[in-house]
XYZ file of C-alpha atoms in Angstrom:
196
model
C 3.124 14.477 12.580
C 5.034 15.343 15.662
C 2.460 17.965 16.843
C -0.425 15.454 16.344
C 1.496 12.451 17.427
C 0.594 10.538 14.355
C 2.336 9.033 11.358
C 1.882 10.854 8.083
C 2.334 9.436 4.537
C 2.516 11.751 1.466
C 2.681 10.715 -2.145
C 4.690 13.039 -4.319
C 6.971 13.320 -7.396
C 10.383 13.075 -5.998
C 13.252 14.821 -8.023
C 16.186 12.263 -7.879
C 19.775 12.937 -9.292
C 18.842 10.900 -12.405
C 15.146 11.842 -12.956
C 11.759 12.005 -11.536
C 10.027 9.122 -9.166
C 6.517 8.600 -8.229
C 7.341 8.106 -4.308
C 5.711 8.171 -1.027
C 7.405 9.475 2.119
C 6.425 8.580 5.719
C 7.175 10.591 8.893
C 6.662 8.878 12.229
C 5.093 10.494 15.221
C 8.296 12.099 16.285
C 8.301 14.088 12.970
C 11.367 12.317 11.666
C 11.335 11.005 8.021
C 11.312 7.196 8.344
C 10.844 5.897 4.825
C 10.699 6.936 1.165
C 9.581 4.415 -1.354
C 9.777 4.938 -5.203
C 7.189 3.004 -7.202
C 8.563 0.119 -8.960
C 5.707 -0.877 -11.318
C 4.799 2.005 -13.490
C 1.591 2.028 -15.427
C 1.266 2.563 -19.127
C 3.138 4.727 -21.584
C 2.198 7.969 -19.806
C 3.615 7.199 -16.438
C 6.704 5.554 -18.003
C 7.317 8.718 -19.958
C 7.285 10.835 -16.808
C 8.896 8.703 -14.036
C 11.721 6.285 -13.575
C 10.861 3.073 -11.734
C 12.178 2.368 -8.339
C 15.411 0.302 -8.127
C 15.255 -3.542 -7.679
C 14.997 -4.204 -4.010
C 12.916 -1.202 -3.365
C 10.114 -3.084 -1.868
C 11.397 -3.189 1.807
C 9.441 -2.971 5.064
C 10.389 -0.324 7.457
C 9.545 0.423 10.947
C 7.403 3.540 11.611
C 7.086 5.210 14.962
C 3.669 5.414 16.420
C 2.811 6.784 19.880
C 2.693 3.468 21.554
C 4.936 1.248 19.512
C 6.884 0.734 16.383
C 4.933 -0.720 13.301
C 6.408 -2.841 10.416
C 4.982 -1.064 7.302
C 5.180 -1.849 3.586
C 4.339 0.608 0.912
C 3.144 -0.103 -2.726
C 2.002 2.710 -4.992
C -1.216 2.304 -7.111
C -0.277 -0.154 -10.007
C 2.218 -1.983 -7.729
C -0.691 -3.836 -5.723
C -2.216 -5.172 -9.079
C 0.693 -7.685 -8.918
C 0.610 -10.210 -6.336
C 4.410 -10.481 -5.808
C 4.912 -6.958 -4.187
C 2.480 -7.637 -1.263
C 3.796 -11.148 -0.815
C 7.376 -9.850 -0.671
C 6.360 -7.246 2.003
C 4.449 -9.938 3.902
C 7.359 -12.255 3.819
C 9.343 -9.311 5.450
C 6.921 -9.158 8.330
C 4.800 -6.357 7.211
C 2.114 -5.691 9.758
C 0.402 -3.196 7.628
C 0.438 -2.371 3.942
C -0.094 1.207 2.730
C -1.217 1.740 -0.881
C -1.645 5.414 -1.993
C -3.410 5.445 -5.401
C -4.528 7.613 -8.157
C -6.968 5.325 -9.835
C -9.279 6.658 -12.520
C -13.010 5.479 -12.798
C -13.538 2.694 -15.288
C -13.102 -1.194 -15.372
C -10.090 -1.150 -13.063
C -11.519 1.526 -10.801
C -14.513 -0.876 -10.172
C -12.225 -4.060 -9.737
C -9.216 -2.890 -7.857
C -10.790 -1.324 -4.706
C -13.243 -4.179 -4.428
C -11.657 -7.270 -5.609
C -7.811 -6.758 -5.612
C -7.551 -5.062 -2.213
C -9.356 -7.744 -0.411
C -7.477 -10.580 -2.197
C -4.112 -8.958 -1.374
C -5.121 -8.630 2.282
C -6.536 -12.187 2.624
C -3.896 -14.029 0.700
C -1.110 -12.476 2.887
C -3.025 -11.991 6.206
C -2.134 -8.360 6.482
C -4.357 -5.324 6.650
C -4.242 -2.779 3.816
C -4.872 1.065 4.100
C -5.807 1.879 0.505
C -6.120 5.738 -0.157
C -7.384 6.668 -3.642
C -7.884 10.060 -5.063
C -11.567 10.952 -5.741
C -13.562 13.291 -7.912
C -12.932 15.086 -11.129
C -9.847 16.856 -12.719
C -9.683 18.523 -16.135
C -9.443 15.118 -17.947
C -10.143 12.375 -15.512
C -12.587 11.190 -12.686
C -10.913 9.505 -9.911
C -12.985 6.707 -8.380
C -12.251 7.107 -4.694
C -13.445 4.017 -2.636
C -10.554 4.472 -0.185
C -10.764 1.685 2.431
C -9.146 -0.041 5.299
C -9.277 -3.840 4.460
C -8.728 -6.345 7.312
C -6.356 -9.304 7.089
C -9.271 -11.637 6.210
C -10.148 -9.560 3.195
C -13.345 -7.838 4.519
C -13.696 -4.073 4.784
C -13.150 -2.630 8.188
C -14.133 0.787 6.800
C -14.592 2.164 3.150
C -15.271 5.694 1.823
C -17.754 6.211 -1.066
C -16.870 7.257 -4.615
C -17.045 10.901 -3.977
C -17.035 12.043 -0.285
C -15.675 15.418 -0.414
C -12.478 14.374 1.503
C -14.032 12.223 4.158
C -11.413 10.708 6.528
C -11.741 6.998 7.029
C -10.651 5.809 10.572
C -10.883 2.390 12.215
C -8.880 0.255 14.348
C -7.014 -2.507 12.434
C -6.761 -5.099 15.211
C -3.913 -6.484 17.213
C -0.313 -5.560 16.202
C 1.208 -8.066 13.750
C 0.064 -10.166 10.775
C -3.184 -11.932 11.433
C -3.983 -15.282 9.559
C -7.335 -16.247 8.633
C -8.873 -19.741 8.242
C -6.149 -20.589 5.810
C -2.562 -19.101 6.663
C -1.278 -18.822 3.040
C 2.150 -17.834 4.204
C 2.552 -20.842 6.378
C 1.113 -23.078 3.898
C 3.754 -21.773 1.366
C 6.580 -22.358 3.867
C 5.288 -25.902 4.394
C 5.250 -26.641 0.723
C 8.763 -25.204 0.299
C 9.976 -27.569 3.285
C 8.493 -30.355 1.495
C 10.284 -29.812 -1.704
């Protein structure tokens, strides 16, 4: 990160004092570790049998150091994003970008999540999403790829194919800060709360 003046996010199995967590660490462009998120919503008996869930309150925005500025970033891992609440929680904290590292296998959810859930989460919160999914075969699964940068209005800024051989998806995500679309859902929510 420091050598290339970029921020780097890495998903990994974190060994905690009380067990194993499905985690994502982020280093800023200075090379300093700036965040470590433990996945809150574990998927199915397999994952629940291996990992512990992150503690309540784990969904917190943090600032990551980029070469030109600090960016408010929220992290969700895979199944977290299939619930509307985590993305909304992070958006309400001022997330300017949502990062979603994923290991989603091909199948019905593999066809829906990258193309329906990601655009919906981006649009309903007015926040761009960086969605990075594994791709290709393993001994028992085929991961569906389709990594993307989804804009705050729900449209693709860039998208990889199902199997790219590890292609890098790069695109500008617009001006710093949340960008609301034709309907600012967060402001509509605030207005309704004020009305009672």
